[in-house]
XYZ file of C-alpha atoms in Angstrom:
537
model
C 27.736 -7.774 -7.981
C 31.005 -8.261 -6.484
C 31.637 -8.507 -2.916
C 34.444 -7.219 -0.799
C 36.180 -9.466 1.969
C 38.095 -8.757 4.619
C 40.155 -11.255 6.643
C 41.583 -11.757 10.231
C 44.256 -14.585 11.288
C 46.798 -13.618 13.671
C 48.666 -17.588 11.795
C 50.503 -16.328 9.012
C 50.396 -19.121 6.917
C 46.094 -19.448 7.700
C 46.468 -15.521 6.779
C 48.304 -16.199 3.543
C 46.287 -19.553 2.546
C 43.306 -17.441 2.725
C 44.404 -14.311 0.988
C 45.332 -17.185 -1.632
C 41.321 -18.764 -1.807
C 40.323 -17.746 -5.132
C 38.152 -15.117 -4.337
C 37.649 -13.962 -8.066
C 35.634 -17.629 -8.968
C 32.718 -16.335 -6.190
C 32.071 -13.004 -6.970
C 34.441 -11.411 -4.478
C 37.524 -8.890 -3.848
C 39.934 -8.775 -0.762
C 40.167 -5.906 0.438
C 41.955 -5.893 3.593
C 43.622 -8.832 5.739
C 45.276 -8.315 9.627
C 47.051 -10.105 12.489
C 44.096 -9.330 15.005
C 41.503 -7.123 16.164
C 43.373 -3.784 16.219
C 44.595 -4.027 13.260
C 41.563 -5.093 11.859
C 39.949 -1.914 13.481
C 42.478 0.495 11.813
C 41.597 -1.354 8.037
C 37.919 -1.750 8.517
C 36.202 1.753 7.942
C 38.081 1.451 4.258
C 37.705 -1.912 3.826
C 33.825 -1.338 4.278
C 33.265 -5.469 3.891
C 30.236 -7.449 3.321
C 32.168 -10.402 4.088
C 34.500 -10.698 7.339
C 36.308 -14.347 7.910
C 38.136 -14.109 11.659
C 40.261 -16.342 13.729
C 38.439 -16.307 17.309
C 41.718 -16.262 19.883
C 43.992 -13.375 18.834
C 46.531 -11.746 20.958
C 45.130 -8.149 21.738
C 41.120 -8.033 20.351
C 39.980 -11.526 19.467
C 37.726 -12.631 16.870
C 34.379 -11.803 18.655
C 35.462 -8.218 19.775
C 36.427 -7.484 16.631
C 32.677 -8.965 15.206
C 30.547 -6.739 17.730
C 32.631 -3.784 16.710
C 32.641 -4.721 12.813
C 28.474 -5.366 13.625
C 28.301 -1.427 15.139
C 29.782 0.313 12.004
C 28.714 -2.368 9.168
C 25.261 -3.666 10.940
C 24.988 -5.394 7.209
C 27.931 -7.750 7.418
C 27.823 -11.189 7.490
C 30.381 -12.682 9.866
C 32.379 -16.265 9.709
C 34.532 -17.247 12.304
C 37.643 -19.437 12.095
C 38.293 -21.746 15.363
C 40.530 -24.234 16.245
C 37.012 -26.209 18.629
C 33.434 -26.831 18.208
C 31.703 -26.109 21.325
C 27.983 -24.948 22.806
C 29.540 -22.143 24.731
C 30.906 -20.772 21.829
C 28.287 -20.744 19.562
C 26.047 -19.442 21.916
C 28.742 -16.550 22.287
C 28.776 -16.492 18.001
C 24.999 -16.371 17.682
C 24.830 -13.417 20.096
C 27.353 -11.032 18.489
C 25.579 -11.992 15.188
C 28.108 -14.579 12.929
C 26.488 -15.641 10.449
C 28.613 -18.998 10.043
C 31.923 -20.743 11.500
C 34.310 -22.852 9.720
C 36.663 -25.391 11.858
C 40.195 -25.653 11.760
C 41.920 -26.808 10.188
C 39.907 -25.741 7.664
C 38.791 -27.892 4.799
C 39.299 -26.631 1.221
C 35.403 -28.000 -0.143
C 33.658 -26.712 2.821
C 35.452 -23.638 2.894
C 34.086 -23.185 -0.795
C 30.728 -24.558 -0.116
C 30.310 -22.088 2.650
C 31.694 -19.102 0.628
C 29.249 -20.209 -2.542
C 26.357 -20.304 -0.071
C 26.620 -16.834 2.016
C 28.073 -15.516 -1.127
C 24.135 -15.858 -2.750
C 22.800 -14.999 0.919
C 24.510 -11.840 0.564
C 23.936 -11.070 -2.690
C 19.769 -11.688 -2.564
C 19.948 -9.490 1.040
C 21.923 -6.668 -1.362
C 19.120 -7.242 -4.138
C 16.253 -6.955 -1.418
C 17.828 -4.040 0.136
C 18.689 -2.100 -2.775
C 14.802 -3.066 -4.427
C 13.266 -1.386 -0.663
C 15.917 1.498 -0.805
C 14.719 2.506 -4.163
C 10.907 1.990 -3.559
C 11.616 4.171 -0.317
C 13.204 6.904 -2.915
C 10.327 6.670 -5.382
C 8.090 6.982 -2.257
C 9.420 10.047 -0.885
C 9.504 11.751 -4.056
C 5.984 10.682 -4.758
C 5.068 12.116 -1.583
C 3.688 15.554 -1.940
C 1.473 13.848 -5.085
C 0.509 10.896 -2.396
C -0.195 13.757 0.144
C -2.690 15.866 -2.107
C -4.781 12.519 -2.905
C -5.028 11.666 0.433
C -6.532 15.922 1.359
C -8.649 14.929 -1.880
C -9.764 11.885 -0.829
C -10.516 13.476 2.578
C -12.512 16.382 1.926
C -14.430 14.063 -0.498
C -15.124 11.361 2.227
C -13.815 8.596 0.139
C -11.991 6.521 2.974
C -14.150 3.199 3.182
C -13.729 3.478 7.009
C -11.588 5.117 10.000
C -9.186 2.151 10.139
C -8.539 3.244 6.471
C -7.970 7.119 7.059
C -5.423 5.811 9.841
C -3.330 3.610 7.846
C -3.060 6.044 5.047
C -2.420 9.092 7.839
C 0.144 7.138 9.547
C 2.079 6.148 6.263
C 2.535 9.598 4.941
C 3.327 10.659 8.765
C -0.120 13.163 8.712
C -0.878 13.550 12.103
C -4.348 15.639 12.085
C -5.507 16.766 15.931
C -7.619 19.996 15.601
C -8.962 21.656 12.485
C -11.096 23.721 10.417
C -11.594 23.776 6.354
C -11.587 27.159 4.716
C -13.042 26.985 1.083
C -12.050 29.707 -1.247
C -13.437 30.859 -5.168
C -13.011 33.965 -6.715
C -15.513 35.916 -7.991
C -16.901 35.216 -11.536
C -15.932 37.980 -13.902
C -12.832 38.343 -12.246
C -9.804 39.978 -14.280
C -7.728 36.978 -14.774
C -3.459 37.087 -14.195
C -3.147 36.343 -17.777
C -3.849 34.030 -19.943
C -2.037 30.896 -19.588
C -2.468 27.280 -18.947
C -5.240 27.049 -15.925
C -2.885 24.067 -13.966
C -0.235 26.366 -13.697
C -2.163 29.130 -12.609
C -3.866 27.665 -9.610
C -0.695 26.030 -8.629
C 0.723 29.442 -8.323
C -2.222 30.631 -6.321
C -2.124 27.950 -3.592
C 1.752 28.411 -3.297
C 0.823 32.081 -2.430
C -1.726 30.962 0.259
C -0.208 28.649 2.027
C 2.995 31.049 2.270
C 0.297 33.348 3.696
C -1.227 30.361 6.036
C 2.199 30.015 7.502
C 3.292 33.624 8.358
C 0.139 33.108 10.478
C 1.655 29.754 12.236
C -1.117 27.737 10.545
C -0.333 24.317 9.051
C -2.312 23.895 5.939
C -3.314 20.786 3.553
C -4.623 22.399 0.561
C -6.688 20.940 -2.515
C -7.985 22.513 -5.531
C -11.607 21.543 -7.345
C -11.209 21.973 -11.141
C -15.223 21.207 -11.204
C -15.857 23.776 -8.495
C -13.192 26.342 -9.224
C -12.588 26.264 -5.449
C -9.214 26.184 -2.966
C -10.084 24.223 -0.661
C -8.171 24.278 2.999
C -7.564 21.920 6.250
C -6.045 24.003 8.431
C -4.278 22.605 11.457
C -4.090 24.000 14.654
C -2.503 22.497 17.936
C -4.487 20.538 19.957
C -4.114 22.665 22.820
C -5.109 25.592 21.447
C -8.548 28.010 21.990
C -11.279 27.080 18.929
C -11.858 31.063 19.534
C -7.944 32.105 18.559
C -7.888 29.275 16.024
C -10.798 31.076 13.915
C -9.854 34.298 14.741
C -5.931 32.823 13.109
C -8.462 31.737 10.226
C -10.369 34.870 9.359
C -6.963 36.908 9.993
C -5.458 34.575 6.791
C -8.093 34.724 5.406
C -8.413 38.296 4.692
C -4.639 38.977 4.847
C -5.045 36.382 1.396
C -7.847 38.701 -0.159
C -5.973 41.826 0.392
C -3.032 40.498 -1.150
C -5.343 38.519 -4.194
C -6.834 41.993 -4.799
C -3.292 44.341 -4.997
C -0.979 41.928 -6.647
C -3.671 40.004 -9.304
C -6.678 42.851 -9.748
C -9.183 39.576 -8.567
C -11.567 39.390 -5.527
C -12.517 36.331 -3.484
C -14.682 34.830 -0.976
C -14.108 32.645 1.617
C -16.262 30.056 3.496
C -14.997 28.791 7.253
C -16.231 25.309 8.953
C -16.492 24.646 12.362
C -13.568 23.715 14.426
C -13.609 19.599 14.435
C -11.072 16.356 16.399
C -12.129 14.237 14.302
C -10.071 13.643 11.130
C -13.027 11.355 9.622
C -15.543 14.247 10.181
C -13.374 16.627 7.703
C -15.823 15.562 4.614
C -18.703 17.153 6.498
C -16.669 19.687 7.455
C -16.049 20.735 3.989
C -19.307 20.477 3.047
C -20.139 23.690 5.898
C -17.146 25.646 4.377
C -18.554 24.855 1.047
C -22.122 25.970 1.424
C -20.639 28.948 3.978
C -18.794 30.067 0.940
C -21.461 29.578 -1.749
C -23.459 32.470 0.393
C -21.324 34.757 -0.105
C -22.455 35.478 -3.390
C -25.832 37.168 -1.898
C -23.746 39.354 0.481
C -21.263 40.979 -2.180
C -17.644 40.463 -2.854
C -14.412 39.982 -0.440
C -16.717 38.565 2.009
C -15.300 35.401 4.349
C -18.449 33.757 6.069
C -18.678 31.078 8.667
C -20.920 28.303 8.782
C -21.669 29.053 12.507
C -23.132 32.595 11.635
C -26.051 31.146 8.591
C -26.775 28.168 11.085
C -27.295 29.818 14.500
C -28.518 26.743 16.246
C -26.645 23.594 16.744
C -27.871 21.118 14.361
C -27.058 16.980 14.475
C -26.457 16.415 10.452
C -26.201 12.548 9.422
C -24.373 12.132 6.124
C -23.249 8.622 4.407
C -19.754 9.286 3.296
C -18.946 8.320 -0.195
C -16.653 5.289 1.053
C -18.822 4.020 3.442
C -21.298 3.559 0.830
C -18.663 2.122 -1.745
C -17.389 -0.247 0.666
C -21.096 -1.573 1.823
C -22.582 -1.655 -1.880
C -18.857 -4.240 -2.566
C -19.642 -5.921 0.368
C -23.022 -6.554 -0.527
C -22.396 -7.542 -4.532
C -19.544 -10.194 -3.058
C -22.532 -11.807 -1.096
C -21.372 -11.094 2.212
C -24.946 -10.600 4.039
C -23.467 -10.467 7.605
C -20.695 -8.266 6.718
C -23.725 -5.834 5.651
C -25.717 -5.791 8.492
C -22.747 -5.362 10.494
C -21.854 -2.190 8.185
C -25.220 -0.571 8.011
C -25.626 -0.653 11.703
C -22.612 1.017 12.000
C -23.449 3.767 10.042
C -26.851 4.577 11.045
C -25.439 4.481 14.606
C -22.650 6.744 14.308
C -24.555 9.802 14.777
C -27.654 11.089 16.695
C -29.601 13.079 14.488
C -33.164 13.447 13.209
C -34.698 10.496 12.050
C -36.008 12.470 8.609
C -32.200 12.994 7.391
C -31.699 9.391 8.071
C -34.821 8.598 5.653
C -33.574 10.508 3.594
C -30.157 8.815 3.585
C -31.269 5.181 3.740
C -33.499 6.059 0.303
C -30.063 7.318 -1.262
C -28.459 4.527 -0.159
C -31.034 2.471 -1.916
C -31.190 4.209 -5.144
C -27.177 3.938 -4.958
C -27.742 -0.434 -4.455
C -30.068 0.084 -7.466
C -27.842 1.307 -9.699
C -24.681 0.279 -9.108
C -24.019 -2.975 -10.799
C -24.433 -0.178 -13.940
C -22.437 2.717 -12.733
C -19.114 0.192 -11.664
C -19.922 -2.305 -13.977
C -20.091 -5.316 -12.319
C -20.158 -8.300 -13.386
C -24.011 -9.261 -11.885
C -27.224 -10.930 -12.998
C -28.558 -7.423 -11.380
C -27.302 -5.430 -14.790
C -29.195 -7.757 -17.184
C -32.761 -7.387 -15.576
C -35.010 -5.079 -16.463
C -36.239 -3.668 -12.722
C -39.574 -2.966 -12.063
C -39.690 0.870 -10.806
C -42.723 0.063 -8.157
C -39.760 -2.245 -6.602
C -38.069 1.555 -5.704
C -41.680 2.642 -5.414
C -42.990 0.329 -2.454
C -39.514 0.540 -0.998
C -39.144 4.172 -0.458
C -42.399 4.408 0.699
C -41.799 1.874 3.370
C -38.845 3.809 4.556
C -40.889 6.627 4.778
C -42.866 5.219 7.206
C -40.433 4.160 9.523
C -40.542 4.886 13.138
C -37.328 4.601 13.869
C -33.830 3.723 13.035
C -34.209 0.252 13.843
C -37.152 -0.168 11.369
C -35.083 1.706 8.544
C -31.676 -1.173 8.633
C -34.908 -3.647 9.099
C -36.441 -2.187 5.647
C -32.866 -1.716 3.996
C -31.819 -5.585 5.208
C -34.890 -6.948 3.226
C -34.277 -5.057 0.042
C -30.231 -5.752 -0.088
C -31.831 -9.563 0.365
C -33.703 -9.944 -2.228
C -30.831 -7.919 -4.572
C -28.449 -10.446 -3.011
C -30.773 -13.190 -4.102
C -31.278 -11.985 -7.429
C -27.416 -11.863 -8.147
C -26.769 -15.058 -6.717
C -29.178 -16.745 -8.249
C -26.229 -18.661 -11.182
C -23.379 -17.228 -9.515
C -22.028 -21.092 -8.828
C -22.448 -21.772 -12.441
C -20.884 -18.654 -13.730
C -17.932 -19.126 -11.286
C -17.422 -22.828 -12.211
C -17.213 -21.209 -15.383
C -15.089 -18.506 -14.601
C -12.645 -21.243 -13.165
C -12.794 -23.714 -15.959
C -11.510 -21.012 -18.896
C -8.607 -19.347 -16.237
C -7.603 -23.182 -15.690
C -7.875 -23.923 -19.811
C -5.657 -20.645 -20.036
C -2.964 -21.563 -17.752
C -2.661 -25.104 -19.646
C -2.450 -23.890 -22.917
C 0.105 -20.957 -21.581
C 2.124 -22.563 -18.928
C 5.564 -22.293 -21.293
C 5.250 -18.785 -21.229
C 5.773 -16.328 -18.485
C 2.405 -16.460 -16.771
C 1.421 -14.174 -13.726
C -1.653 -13.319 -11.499
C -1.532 -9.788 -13.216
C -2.068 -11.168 -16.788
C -5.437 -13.009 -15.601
C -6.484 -9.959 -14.587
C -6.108 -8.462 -17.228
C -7.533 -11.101 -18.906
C -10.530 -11.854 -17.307
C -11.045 -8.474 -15.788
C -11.607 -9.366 -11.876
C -9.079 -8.657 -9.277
C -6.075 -11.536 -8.586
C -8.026 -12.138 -4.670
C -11.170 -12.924 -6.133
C -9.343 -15.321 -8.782
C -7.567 -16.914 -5.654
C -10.509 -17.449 -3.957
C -12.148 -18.991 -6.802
C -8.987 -21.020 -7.697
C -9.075 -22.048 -3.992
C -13.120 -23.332 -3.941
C -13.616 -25.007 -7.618
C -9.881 -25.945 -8.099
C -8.577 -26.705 -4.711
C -5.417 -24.836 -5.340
C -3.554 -21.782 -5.699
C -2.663 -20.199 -9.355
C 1.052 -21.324 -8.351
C 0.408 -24.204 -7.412
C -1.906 -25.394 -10.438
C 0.933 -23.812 -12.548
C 3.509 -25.604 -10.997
C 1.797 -28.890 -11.329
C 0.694 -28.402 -15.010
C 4.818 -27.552 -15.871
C 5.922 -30.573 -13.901
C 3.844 -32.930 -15.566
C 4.891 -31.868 -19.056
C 8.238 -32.107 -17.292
C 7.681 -35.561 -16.493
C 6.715 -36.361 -20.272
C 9.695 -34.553 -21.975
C 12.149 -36.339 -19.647
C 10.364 -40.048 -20.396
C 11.008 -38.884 -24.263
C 15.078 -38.524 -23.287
C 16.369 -36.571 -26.010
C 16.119 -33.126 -24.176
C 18.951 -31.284 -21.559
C 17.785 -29.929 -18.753
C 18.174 -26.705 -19.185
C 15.955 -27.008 -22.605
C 13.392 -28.360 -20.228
C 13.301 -26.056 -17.897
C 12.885 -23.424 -20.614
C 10.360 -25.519 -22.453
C 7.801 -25.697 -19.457
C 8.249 -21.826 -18.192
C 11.292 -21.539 -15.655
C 13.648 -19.352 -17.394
C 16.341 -19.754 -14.311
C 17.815 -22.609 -14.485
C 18.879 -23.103 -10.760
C 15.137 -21.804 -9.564
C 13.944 -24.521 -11.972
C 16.281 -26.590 -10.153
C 14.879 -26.048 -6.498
C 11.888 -26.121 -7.415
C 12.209 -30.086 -8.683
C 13.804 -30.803 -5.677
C 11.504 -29.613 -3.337
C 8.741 -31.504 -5.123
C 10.387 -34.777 -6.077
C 13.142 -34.899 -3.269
C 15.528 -35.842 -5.699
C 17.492 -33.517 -8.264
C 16.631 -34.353 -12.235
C 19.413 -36.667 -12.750
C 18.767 -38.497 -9.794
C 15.316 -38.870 -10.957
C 16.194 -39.670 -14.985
C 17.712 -42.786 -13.501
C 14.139 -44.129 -12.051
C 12.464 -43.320 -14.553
């Protein structure tokens, strides 16, 4: 990666001695010298530097005028400044314009090329960084419509473990969700189809034509389609200010204006089903849920019919529902052995909503069948999955919940069960850890000289690279870098005391395939650089 310099000396023989500096040995191109500032301002835009050396007195702009400037148009270069005195004043002045460096006159020849070598690298690794972010950036914009439709999937579908989640993941793809409704759509079984063709491409086509429709109505849409439903499923956004009354009237209006249109263009008829109007983004899973079973009714009231869930449910009814993620994340929290972390999570969820205390029986029993089963359905690694349970365990329990009072009495029956699970999978966790620990640590020692990651003993072992940490941490007081980095050094250590290898071969032989990396590294951990240290040993 070569970099381009410009230089600033209003000294003509300082000007000419450093147009001279062999440039070419570091990596670098001039590009543009001048007298002073002005000058300087007339050759900068084309000499577009990474690397600006300046005298600091020059008749017209000096050195640190010239720096701001340079700083406004190129915030990304890296400034040295030549001058003649070494003062406080002035490097506060330096440090506040943003120069990276300054060199004294008269300027010496090795620390002129010390000081080039070292920004030189600086440079070059702030290039690599920024060109790595600028093309993650890229890949993430393009992957943004695809990151979008997960995240309406992943909505509807109540799969956030949480709201501080849903807001981290809204905020990164700039989804800002105030006021909505769902709308879920399915044509009508025995429906003449457009032709046949590939299904995928089909439906794609579909919800391109509704949410062209959505928008001549000024309604913001996030759309999703069910392959195992055969449904089109719809947030639509409305303005925060704006009536619920106009916002379903927009709906039903789109709504129909897509039927009509379904019906002349494609010879097919469909039905809609319309939620209630919600402000809360984590609510849209139960929201969807109304539209759904608004637009499953349909099918006993004929064809082209759009339904809402406020006219087959004409009294206002509390509904308590146990998202998919919230019971993910509490059945994980619960198989790591984190007790308090449970009680704090089921209280939370049991608390979120008033509603009648049967639908919360009913919910706590799920929940329960769900602990039951799911060191089988995720496969986890637990002593649960090798015992053959006793079904009057489920029995006794779901009676007991049954019998609850209240809600208090419910997390009281739940707590006791997720105990004794807890207990049951705990039960040789040490040993199997210490276990666990002992092979990863055999693994790393027999594969140090290779190019060993975090990712590969994940693959290996099949459990995630935090839970090996924290493992490594507990049985092996240190991290996988640091145990590596130990293990290479010591077989460093012996291939040196045998003193018939380079050490570059070294430094191959135990892992580190960059040489200079290889060469930090030693330093930082013996103080000394290899050759220093061959003569101790």
């Amino acid at each position: 990666m070569e970099l381009r310099i410009m230089i600033l000396d209003d000294e003509y023989i300082i000007l000419d001695g450093l147009s001279s500096f062999p440039w070419e040995a570091f990596g670098c191109t001039l590009t543009a010298a001048a007298r002073n500032g002005n000058e300087g301002m007339e050759k900068l835009r084309e000499a577009a530097p990474d690397i600006i050396l300046s005298d600091i007195k020059m008749p017209g702009m000096d050195g640190l005028e010239f720096s701001s400037k340079a700083k406004e148009m190129f915030p990304e270069v890296t400034i040295i400044l030549l001058t003649g005195y070494d003062s406080f004043e002035f490097a506060k002045q330096a440090i506040s314009t943003g120069v990276k460096e300054y060199l004294l006159k008269p300027i010496d020849y090795d620390v002129m090329k010390h000081t080039i070598d070292k920004i030189a690298a600086e440079v070059r690794e702030n290039k690599r960084q920024n060109d790595y972010f600028q093309n993650l950036k890229r890949h993430f914009n393009n992957s943004l419509p695809l990151l979008r439709a997960h995240f309406v999937s992943n909505l509807l579908h109540g799969r956030f473990q949480g709201r501080n989640e849903l807001k981290a993941q809204e905020n990164s793809l700039n989804m800002k969700i105030d006021k909505f409704l769902v709308a879920v759509g399915k044509k009508v079984i025995g429906a003449k189809r457009i032709e046949e063709c590939d299904k995928w491409i089909e439906e794609f086509a579909y919800i391109n034509i509704f949410e062209e429709i959505f928008e001549r109505f000024h309604i913001r849409v996030l759309s999703d389609y069910s392959m195992a439903t055969l449904e089109y499923n719809f947030i639509l956004l409305f303005n925060p200010q704006d009536r619920e009354d106009e916002c379903i009237d927009m709906a039903l209006k789109a709504c129909k204006k897509i039927q009509e249109e379904v019906k002349k263009y494609c010879g097919e008829v469909m039905n809609f089903g319309i939620s209630n109007i919600s402000q809360d983004c984590y609510d849209a899973s139960n929201q969807y849920r109304k539209a759904q079973e608004a637009c499953r009714q349909c099918v006993y009231l004929g064809n082209d019919v759009i339904l809402k869930y406020q006219d087959i449910h004409f009294k206002s009814r509390k509904e308590f529902n146990i998202t998919t993620g919230e019971k993910s994340h509490l059945m994980m929290t619960l198989f790591q052995g984190e007790f308090p972390k449970v009680e704090v999570e089921l209280k939370a969820i049991f608390e979120k909503t008033e509603s009648d205390i049967g639908n919360k029986k009913f919910s706590a029993m799920d929940l329960l069948l769900s602990c039951m089963k799911f060191p089988y359905t995720c496969a986890v690694q637990s002593d649960v999955s090798d015992k053959d349970w006793d079904v009057s365990i489920l029995q006794d329990s779901i009676g007991k919940i049954a019998e609850c009072k209240d809600v208090e009495e419910i997390e009281s029956c739940l707590l006791r069960n997720f105990s004794t699970l807890i207990k049951l999978n705990t039960e040789n966790a040490d040993e199997r850890n210490k276990m666990l620990v002992q092979n990863i640590l055999s693994h790393i020692e027999s594969n140090y000289a290779s190019d060993l990651s975090m990712e590969e003993l994940t693959e290996r072992f099949h459990v995630s690279r935090t839970y090996i940490s924290r493992l490594l941490k507990k049985y092996a007081g240190k991290s996988f870098l640091e145990y590596l980095t130990d293990v290479r050094f010591k077989n460093v250590e012996c291939f040196m005391a045998e003193n018939k290898y380079k050490q570059y071969e070294i430094a191959e032989m135990v892992g580190y395939r960059d040489f200079s990396y290889y060469i930090k590294v030693f330093k930082r951990r013996y103080g000394i650089t290899p050759n220093e240290y061959k003569k101790h040993v």
